[in-house]
PDB file of C-alpha atoms in Angstrom:
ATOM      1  CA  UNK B   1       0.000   0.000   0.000  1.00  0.00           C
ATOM      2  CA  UNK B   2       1.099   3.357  -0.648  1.00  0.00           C
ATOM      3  CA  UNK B   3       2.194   5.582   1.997  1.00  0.00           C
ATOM      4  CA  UNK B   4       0.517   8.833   2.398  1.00  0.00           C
ATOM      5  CA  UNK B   5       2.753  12.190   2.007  1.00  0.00           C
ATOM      6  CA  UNK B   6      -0.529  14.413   3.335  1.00  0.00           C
ATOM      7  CA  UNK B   7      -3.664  13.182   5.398  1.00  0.00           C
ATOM      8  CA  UNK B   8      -6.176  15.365   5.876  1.00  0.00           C
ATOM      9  CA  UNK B   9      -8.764  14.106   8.699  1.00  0.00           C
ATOM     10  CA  UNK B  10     -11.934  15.745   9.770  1.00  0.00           C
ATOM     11  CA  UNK B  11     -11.100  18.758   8.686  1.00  0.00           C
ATOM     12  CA  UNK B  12     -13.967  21.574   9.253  1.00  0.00           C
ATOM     13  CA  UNK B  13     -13.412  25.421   8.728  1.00  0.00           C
ATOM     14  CA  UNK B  14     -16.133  27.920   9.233  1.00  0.00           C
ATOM     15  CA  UNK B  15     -15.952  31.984   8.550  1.00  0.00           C
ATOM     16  CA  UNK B  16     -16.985  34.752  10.861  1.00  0.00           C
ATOM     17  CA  UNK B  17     -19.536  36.765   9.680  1.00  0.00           C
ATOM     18  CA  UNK B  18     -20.485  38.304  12.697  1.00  0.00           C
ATOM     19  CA  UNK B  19     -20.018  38.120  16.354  1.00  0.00           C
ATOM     20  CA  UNK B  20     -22.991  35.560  16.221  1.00  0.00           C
ATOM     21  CA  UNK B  21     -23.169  34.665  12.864  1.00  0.00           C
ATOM     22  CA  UNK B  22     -21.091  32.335  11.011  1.00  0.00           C
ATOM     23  CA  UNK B  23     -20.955  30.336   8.206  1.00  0.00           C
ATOM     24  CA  UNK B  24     -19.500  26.237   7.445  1.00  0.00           C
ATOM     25  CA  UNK B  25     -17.455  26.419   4.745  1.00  0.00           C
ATOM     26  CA  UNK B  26     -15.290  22.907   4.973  1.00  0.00           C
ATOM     27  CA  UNK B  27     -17.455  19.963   7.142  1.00  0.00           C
ATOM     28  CA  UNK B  28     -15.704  16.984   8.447  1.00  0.00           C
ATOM     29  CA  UNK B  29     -13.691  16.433   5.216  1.00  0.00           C
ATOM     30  CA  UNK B  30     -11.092  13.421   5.542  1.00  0.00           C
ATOM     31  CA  UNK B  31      -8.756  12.236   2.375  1.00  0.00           C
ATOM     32  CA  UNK B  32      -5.192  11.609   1.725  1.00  0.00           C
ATOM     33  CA  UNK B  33      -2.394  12.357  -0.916  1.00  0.00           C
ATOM     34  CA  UNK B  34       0.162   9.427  -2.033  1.00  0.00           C
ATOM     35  CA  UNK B  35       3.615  10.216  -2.468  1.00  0.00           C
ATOM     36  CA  UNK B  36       3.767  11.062  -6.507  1.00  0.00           C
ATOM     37  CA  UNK B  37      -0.127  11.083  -6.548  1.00  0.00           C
ATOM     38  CA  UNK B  38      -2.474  14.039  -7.980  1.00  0.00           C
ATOM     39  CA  UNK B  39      -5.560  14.081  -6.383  1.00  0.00           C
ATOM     40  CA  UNK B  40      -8.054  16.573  -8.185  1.00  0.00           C
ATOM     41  CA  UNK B  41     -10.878  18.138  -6.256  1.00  0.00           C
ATOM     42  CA  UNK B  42     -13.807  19.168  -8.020  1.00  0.00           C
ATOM     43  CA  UNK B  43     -17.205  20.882  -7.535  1.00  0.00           C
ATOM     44  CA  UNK B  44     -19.098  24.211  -8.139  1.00  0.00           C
ATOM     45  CA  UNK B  45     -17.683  27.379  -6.963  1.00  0.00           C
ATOM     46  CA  UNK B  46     -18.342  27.934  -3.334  1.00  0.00           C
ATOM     47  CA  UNK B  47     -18.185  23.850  -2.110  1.00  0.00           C
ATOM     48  CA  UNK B  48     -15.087  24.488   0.136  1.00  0.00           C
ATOM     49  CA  UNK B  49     -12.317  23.549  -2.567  1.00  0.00           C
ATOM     50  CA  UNK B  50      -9.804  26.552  -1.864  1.00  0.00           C
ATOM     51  CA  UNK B  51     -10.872  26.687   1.402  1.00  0.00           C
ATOM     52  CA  UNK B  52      -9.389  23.292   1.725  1.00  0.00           C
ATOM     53  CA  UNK B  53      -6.341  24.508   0.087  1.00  0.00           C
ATOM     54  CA  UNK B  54      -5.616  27.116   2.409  1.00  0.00           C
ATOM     55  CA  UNK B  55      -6.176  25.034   5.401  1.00  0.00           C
ATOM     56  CA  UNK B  56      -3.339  22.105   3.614  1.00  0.00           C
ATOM     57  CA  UNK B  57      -1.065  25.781   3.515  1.00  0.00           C
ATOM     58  CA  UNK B  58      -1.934  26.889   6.907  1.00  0.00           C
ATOM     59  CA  UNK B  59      -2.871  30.006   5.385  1.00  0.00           C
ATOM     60  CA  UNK B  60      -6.249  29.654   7.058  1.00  0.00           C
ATOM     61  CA  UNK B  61      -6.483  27.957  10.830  1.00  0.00           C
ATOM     62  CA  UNK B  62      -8.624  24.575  10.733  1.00  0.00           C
ATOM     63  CA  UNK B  63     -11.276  24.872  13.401  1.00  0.00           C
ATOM     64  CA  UNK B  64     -11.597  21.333  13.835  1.00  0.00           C
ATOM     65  CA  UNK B  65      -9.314  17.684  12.314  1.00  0.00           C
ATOM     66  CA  UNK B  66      -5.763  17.412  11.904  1.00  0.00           C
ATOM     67  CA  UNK B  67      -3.686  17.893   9.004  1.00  0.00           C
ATOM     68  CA  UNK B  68      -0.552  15.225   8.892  1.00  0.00           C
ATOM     69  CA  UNK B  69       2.093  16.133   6.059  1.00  0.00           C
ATOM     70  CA  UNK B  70       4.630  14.067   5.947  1.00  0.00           C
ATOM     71  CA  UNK B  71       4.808  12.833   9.720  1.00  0.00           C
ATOM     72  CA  UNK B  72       4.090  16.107  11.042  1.00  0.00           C
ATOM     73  CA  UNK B  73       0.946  17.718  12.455  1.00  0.00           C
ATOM     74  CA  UNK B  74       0.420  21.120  10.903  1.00  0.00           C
ATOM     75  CA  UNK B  75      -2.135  21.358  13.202  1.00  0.00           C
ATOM     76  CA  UNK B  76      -0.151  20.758  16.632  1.00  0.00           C
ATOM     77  CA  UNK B  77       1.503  24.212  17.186  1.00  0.00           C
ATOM     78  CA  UNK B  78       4.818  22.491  18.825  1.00  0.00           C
ATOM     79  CA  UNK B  79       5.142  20.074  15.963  1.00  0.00           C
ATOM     80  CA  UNK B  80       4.131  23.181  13.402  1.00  0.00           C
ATOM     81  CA  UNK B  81       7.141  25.599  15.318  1.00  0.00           C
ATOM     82  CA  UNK B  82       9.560  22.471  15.278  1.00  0.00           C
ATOM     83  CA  UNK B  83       8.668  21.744  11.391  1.00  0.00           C
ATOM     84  CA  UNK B  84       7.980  25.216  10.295  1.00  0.00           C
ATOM     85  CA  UNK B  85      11.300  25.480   7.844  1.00  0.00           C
ATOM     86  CA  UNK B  86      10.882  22.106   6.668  1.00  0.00           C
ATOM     87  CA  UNK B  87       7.041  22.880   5.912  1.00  0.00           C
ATOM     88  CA  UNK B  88       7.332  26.210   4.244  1.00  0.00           C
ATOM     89  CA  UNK B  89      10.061  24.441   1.891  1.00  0.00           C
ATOM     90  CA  UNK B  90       8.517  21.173   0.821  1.00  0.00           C
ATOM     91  CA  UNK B  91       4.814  22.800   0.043  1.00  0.00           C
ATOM     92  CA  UNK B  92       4.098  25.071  -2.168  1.00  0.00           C
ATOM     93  CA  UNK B  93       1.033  26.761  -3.203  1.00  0.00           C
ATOM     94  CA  UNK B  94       0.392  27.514  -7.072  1.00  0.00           C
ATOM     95  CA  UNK B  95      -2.762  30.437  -7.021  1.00  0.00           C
ATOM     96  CA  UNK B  96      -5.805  31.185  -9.508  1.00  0.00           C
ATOM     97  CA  UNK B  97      -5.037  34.762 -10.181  1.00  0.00           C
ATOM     98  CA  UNK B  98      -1.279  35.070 -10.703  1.00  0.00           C
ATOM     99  CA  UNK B  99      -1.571  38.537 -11.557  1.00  0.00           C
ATOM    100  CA  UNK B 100      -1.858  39.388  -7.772  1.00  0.00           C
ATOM    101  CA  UNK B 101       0.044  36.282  -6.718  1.00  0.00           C
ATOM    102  CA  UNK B 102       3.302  37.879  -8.395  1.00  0.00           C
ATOM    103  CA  UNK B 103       4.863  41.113  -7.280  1.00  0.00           C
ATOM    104  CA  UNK B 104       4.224  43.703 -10.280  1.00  0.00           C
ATOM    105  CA  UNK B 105       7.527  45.654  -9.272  1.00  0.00           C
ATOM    106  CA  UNK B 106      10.023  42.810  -9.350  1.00  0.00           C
ATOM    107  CA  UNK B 107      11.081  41.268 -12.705  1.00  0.00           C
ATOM    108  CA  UNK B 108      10.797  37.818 -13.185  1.00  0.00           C
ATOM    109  CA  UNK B 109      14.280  36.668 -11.969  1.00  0.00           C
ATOM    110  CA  UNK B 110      14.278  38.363  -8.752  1.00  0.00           C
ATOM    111  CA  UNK B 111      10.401  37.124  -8.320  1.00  0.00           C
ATOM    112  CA  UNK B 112      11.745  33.121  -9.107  1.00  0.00           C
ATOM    113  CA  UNK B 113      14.721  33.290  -7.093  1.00  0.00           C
ATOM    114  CA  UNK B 114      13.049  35.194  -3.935  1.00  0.00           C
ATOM    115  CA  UNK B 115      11.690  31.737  -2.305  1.00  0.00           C
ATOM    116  CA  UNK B 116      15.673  30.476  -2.705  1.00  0.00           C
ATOM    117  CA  UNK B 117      16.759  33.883  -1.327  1.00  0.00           C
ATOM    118  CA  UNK B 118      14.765  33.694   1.847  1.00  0.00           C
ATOM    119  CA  UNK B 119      15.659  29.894   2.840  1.00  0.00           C
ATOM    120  CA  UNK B 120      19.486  30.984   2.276  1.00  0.00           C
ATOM    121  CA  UNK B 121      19.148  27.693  -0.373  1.00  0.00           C
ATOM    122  CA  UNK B 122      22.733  27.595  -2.649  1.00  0.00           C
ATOM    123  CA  UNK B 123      21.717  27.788  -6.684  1.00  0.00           C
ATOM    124  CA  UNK B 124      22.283  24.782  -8.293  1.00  0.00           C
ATOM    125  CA  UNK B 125      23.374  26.631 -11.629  1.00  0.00           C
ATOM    126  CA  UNK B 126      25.748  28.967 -10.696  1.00  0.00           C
ATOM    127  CA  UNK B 127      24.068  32.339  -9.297  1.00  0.00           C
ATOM    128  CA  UNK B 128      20.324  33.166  -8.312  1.00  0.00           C
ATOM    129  CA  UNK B 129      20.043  34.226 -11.998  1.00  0.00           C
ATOM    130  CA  UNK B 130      21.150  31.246 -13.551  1.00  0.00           C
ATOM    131  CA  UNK B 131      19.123  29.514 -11.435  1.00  0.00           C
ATOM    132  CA  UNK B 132      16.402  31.445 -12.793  1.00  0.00           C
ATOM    133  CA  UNK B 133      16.892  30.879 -16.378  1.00  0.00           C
ATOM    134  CA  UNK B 134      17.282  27.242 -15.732  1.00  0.00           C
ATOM    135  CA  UNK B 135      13.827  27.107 -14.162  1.00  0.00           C
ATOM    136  CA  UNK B 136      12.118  29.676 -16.692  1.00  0.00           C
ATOM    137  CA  UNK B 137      13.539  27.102 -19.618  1.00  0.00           C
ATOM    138  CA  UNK B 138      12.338  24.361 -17.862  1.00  0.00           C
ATOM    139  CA  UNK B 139       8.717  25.574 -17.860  1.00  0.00           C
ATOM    140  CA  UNK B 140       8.824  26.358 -21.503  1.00  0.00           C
ATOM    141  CA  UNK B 141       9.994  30.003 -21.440  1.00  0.00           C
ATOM    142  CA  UNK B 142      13.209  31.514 -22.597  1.00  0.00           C
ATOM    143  CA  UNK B 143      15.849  33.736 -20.937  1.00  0.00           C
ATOM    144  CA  UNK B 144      14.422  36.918 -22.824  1.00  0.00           C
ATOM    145  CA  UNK B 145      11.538  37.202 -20.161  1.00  0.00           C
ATOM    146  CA  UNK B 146      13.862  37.716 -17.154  1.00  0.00           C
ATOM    147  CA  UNK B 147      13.825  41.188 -16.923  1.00  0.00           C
ATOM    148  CA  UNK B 148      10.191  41.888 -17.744  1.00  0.00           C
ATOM    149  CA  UNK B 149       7.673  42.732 -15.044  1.00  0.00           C
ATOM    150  CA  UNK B 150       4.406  40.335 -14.780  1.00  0.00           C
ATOM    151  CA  UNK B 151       2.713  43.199 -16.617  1.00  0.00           C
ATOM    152  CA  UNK B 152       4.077  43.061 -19.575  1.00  0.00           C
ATOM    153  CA  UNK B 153       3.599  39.018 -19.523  1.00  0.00           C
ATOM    154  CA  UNK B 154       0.017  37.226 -20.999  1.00  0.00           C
ATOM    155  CA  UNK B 155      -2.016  35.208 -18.797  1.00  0.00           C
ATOM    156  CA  UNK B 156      -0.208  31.783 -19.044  1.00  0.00           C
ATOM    157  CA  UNK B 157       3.303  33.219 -18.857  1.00  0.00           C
ATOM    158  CA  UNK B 158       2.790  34.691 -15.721  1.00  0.00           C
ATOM    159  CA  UNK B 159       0.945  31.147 -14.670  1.00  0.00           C
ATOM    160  CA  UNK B 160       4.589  29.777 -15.967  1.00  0.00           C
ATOM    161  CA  UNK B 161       6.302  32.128 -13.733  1.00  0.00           C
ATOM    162  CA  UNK B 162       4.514  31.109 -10.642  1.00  0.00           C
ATOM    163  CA  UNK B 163       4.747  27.479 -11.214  1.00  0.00           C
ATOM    164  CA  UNK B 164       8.465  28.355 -12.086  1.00  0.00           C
ATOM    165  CA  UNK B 165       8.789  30.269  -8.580  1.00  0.00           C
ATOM    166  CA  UNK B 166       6.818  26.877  -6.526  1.00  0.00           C
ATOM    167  CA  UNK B 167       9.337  24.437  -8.930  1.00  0.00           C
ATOM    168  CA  UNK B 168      12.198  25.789  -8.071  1.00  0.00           C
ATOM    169  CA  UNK B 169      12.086  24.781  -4.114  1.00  0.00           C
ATOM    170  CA  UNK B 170      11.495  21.195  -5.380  1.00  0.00           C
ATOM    171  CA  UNK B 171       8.590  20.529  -3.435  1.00  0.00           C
ATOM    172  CA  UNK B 172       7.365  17.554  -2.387  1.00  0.00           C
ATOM    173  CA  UNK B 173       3.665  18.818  -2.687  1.00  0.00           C
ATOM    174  CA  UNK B 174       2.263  21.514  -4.648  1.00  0.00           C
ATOM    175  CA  UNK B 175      -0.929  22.468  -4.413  1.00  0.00           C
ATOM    176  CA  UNK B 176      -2.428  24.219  -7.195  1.00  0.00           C
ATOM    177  CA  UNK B 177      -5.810  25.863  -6.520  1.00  0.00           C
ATOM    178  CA  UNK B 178      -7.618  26.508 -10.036  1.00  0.00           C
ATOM    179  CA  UNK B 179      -4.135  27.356 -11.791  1.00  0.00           C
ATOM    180  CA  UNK B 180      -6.186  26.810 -15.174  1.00  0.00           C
ATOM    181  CA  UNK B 181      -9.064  28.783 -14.813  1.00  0.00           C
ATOM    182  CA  UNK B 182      -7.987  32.109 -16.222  1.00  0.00           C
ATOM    183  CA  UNK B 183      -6.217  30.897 -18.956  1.00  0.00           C
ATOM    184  CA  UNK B 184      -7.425  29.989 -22.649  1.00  0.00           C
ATOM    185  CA  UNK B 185      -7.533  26.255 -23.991  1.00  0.00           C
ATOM    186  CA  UNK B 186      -4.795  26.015 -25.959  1.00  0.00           C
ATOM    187  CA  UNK B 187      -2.845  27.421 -23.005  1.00  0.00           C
ATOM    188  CA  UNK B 188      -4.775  25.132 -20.559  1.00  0.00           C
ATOM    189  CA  UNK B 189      -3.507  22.214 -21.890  1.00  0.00           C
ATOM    190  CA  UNK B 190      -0.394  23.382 -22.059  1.00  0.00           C
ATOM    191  CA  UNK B 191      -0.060  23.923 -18.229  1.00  0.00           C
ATOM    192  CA  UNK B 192      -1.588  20.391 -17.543  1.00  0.00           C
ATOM    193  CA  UNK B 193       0.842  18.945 -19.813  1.00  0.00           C
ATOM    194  CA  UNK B 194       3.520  20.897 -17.432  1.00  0.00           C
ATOM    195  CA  UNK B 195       1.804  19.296 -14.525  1.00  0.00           C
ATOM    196  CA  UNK B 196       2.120  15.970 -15.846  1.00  0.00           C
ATOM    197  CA  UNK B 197       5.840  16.544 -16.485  1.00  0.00           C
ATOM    198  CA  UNK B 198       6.539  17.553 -12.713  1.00  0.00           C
ATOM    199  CA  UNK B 199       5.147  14.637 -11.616  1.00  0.00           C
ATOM    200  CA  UNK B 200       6.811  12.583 -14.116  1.00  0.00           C
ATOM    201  CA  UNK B 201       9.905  14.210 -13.760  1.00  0.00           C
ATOM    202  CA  UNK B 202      10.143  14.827 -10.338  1.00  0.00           C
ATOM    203  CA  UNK B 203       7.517  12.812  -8.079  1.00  0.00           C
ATOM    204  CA  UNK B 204       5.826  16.017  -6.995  1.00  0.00           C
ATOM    205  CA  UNK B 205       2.618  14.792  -5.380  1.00  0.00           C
ATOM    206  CA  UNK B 206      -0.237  17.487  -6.176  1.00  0.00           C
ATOM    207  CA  UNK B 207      -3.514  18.470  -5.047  1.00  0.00           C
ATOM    208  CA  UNK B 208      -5.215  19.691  -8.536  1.00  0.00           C
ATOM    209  CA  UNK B 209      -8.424  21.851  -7.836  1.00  0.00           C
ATOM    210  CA  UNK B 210     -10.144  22.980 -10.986  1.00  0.00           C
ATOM    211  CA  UNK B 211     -13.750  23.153 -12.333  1.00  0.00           C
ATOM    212  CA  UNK B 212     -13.065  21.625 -15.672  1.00  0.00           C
ATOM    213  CA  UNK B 213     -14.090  17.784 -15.319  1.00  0.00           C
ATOM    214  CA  UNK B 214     -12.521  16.797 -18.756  1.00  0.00           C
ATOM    215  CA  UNK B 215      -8.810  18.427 -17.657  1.00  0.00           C
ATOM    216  CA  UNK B 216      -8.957  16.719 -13.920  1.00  0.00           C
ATOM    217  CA  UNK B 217      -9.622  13.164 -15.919  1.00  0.00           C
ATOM    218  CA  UNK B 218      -7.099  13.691 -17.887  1.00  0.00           C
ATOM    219  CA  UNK B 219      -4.385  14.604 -15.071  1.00  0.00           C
ATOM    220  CA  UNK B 220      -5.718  13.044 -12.081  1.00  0.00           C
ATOM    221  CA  UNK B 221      -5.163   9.643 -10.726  1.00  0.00           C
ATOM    222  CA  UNK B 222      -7.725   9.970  -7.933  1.00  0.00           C
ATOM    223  CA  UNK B 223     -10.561  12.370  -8.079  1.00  0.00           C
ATOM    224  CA  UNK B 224     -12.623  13.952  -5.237  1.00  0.00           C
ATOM    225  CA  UNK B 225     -15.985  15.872  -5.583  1.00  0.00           C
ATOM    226  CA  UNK B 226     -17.177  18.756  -2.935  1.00  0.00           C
ATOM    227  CA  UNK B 227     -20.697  19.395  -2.155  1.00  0.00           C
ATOM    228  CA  UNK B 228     -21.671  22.681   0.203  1.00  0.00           C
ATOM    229  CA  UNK B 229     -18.225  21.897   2.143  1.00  0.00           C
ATOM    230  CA  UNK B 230     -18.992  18.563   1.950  1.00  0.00           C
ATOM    231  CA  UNK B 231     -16.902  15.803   0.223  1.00  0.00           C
ATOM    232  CA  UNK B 232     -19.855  13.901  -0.964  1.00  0.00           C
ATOM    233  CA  UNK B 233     -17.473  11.380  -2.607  1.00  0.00           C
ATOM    234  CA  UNK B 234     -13.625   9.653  -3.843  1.00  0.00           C
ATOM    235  CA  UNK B 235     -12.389   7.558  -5.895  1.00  0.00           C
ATOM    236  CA  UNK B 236      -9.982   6.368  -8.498  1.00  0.00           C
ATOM    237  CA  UNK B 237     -10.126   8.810 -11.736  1.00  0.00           C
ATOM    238  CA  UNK B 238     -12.059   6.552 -13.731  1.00  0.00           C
ATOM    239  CA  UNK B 239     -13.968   4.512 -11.388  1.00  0.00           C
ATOM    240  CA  UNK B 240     -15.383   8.239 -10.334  1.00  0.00           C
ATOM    241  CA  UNK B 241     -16.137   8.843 -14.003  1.00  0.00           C
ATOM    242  CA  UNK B 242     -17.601   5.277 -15.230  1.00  0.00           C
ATOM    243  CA  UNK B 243     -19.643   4.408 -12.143  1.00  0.00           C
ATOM    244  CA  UNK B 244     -20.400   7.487 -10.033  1.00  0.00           C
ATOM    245  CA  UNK B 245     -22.885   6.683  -6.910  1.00  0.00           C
ATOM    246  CA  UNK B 246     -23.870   9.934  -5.482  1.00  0.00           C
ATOM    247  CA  UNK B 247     -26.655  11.908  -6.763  1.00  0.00           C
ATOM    248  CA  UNK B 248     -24.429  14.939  -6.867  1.00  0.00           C
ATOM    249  CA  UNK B 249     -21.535  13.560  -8.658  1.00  0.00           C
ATOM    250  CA  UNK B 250     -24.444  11.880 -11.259  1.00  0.00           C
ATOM    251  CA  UNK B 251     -25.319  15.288 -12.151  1.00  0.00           C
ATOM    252  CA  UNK B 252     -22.407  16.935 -12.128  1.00  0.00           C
ATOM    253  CA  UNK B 253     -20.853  13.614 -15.092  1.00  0.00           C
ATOM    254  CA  UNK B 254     -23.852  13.994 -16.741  1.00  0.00           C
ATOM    255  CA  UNK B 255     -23.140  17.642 -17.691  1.00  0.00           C
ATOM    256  CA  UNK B 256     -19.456  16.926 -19.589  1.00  0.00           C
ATOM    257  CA  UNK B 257     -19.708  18.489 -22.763  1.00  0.00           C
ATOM    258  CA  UNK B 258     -19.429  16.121 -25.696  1.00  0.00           C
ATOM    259  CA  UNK B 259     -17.601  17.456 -28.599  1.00  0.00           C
ATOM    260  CA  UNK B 260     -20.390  14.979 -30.857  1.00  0.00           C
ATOM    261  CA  UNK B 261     -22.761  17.876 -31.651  1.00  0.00           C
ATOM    262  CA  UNK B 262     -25.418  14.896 -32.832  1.00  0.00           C
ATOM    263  CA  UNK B 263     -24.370  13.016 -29.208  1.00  0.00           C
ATOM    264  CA  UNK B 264     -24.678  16.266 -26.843  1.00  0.00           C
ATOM    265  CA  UNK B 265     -27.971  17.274 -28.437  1.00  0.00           C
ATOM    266  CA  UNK B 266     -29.751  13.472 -28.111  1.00  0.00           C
ATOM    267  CA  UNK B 267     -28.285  12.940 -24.237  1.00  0.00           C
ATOM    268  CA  UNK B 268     -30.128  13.313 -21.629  1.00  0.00           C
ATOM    269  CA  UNK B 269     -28.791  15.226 -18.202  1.00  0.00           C
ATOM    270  CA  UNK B 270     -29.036  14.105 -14.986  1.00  0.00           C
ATOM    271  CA  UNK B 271     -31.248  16.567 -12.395  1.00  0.00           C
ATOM    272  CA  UNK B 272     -30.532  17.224  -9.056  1.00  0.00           C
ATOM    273  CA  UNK B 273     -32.375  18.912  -6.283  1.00  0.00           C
ATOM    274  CA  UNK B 274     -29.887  20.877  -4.619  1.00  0.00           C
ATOM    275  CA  UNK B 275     -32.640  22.717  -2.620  1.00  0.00           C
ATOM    276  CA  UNK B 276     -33.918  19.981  -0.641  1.00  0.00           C
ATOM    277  CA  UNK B 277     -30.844  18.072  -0.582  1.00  0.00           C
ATOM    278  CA  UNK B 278     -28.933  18.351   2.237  1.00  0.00           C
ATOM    279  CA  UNK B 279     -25.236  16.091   3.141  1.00  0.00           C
ATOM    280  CA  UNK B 280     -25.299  13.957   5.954  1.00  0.00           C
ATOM    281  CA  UNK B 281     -24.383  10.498   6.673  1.00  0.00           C
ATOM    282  CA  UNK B 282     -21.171   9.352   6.929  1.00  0.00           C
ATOM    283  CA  UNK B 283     -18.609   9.114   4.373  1.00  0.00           C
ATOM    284  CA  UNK B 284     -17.720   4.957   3.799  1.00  0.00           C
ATOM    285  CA  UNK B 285     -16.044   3.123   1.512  1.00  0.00           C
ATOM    286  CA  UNK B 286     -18.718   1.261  -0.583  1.00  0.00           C
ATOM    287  CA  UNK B 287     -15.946  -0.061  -3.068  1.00  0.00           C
ATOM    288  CA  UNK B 288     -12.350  -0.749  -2.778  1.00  0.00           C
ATOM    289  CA  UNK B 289     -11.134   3.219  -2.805  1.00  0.00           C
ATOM    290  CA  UNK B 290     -14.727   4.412  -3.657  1.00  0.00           C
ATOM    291  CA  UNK B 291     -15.793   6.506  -0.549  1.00  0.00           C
ATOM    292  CA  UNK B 292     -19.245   7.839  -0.915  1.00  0.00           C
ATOM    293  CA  UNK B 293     -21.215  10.108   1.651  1.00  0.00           C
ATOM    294  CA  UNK B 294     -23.695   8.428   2.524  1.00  0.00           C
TER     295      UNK B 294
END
């Protein structure tokens, strides 16, 4: 069996609204990452998915479960203080919009080298800018765009850049939270393609969060789907895709496009009452590695 580089357990997160209000965002979700694994999380916008993301980062503070990465409890504050260099080194987070997640007044090689900078971590090319050629090649870009600003770059270049900047600390787990979204499809597939190269490459387990059900298929090995901050079920890629069991995750297969105009015209979608529908249950394995929420 393969051993587990991230285990998430119980996890539930919840934002303050008011001083008596508040609202669930993340309920009770439990799943785990595989060392070389990508695990893509799916649902609509608003089901907990970068929420989730945030909590892996401890960017936002679980209020509830425990968050294991490998051997150490994010969640235990001695265990976070004792692991914190080892932790902000070995995950990295990959962000939606990178036109805010990169700094518009430092150029490109100062922007990929930064993260090296701050660990004090020795170039393996010869100086901090070398170093940031080597990973701007790597990524498919050439030397040329080292002293531009992110504002003079498109969409996917500066997407480039910031999985350049997360590469280059070779991670043992990125965690990419809708790193496709923004981008067009030509440059989409592209970036998965770069994904699947990492992983290849280097072993990088990643936690893929994306809307588009056709790219996670295509890059995932294991595929979970969030319901109102539920996860209403998990399983391997295509087992998820050929046989799903919960009503949501019906629904939510049924409405793939099919590039067969004849096909996508004559099918019929799947409905589902998401106003009376609400999660509860408990989340079991009904298959070998097919949990459903009951």
């Amino acid at each position: 069996m393969a051993v587990s580089l991230l285990k998430v357990e119980n996890l539930s997160h919840s934002f303050k609204l008011t001083k008596k209000l508040s609202i669930m965002a993340v309920k009770n979700v439990s799943f785990d990452i595989r060392h070389g694994e990508i695990l893509g999380l799916v649902g609509e916008s608003g089901s907990g998915k970068s929420t989730i993301a945030r909590c892996v980062m401890n960017i936002y503070k679980n209020q509830a479960g425990r968050i294991i990465f490998d051997g150490i409890d994010c969640t235990d504050k001695a265990e976070f203080k004792a692991g914190k260099k080892k932790l902000q080194r070995e995950r990295q987070l990959i962000f939606q919009d990178n036109a805010s997640s990169l700094n518009q007044r430092m150029k490109v090689c100062d922007i990929i080298a930064e993260p090296m900078r701050i660990h004090h971590i020795k170039p393996k090319h010869g100086t901090y800018l070398d170093e940031a050629a080597f990973q701007l090649k790597y990524v498919g870009m050439d030397e040329s765009y080292l002293n531009k600003y992110p504002s003079e770059l498109s969409g996917g270049q500066r997407q480039r850049v910031a999985i350049a900047r997360a590469v280059s600390m070779e991670p043992k787990l990125l965690v990419a939270d809708e790193p496709i979204a923004s981008l067009d499809v030509s440059i989409q597939a592209q970036i998965i393609n770069l994904f699947k190269h990492l992983r290849a490459e280097h072993g990088f387990s990643i936690l893929f969060i994306a809307h588009d059900l056709s790219m996670v298929r295509y890059l995932c090995d294991r595929v979970g789907v969030m319901y109102r901050g539920n996860l209403v079920e998990l399983a391997a890629t295509e087992e998820l895709y050929l046989n799903p069991l919960h009503p949501y995750t019906k629904a939510l297969m049924s409405a793939i496009p099919i590039p067969d105009p004849i096909l996508e015209k004559s099918r019929k979608r799947i409905d589902f009452d998401n106003i009376s529908y609400s999660p509860s249950g408990k989340f079991t394995e009904v298959l070998p590695g097919h949990f459903v929420l009951n």
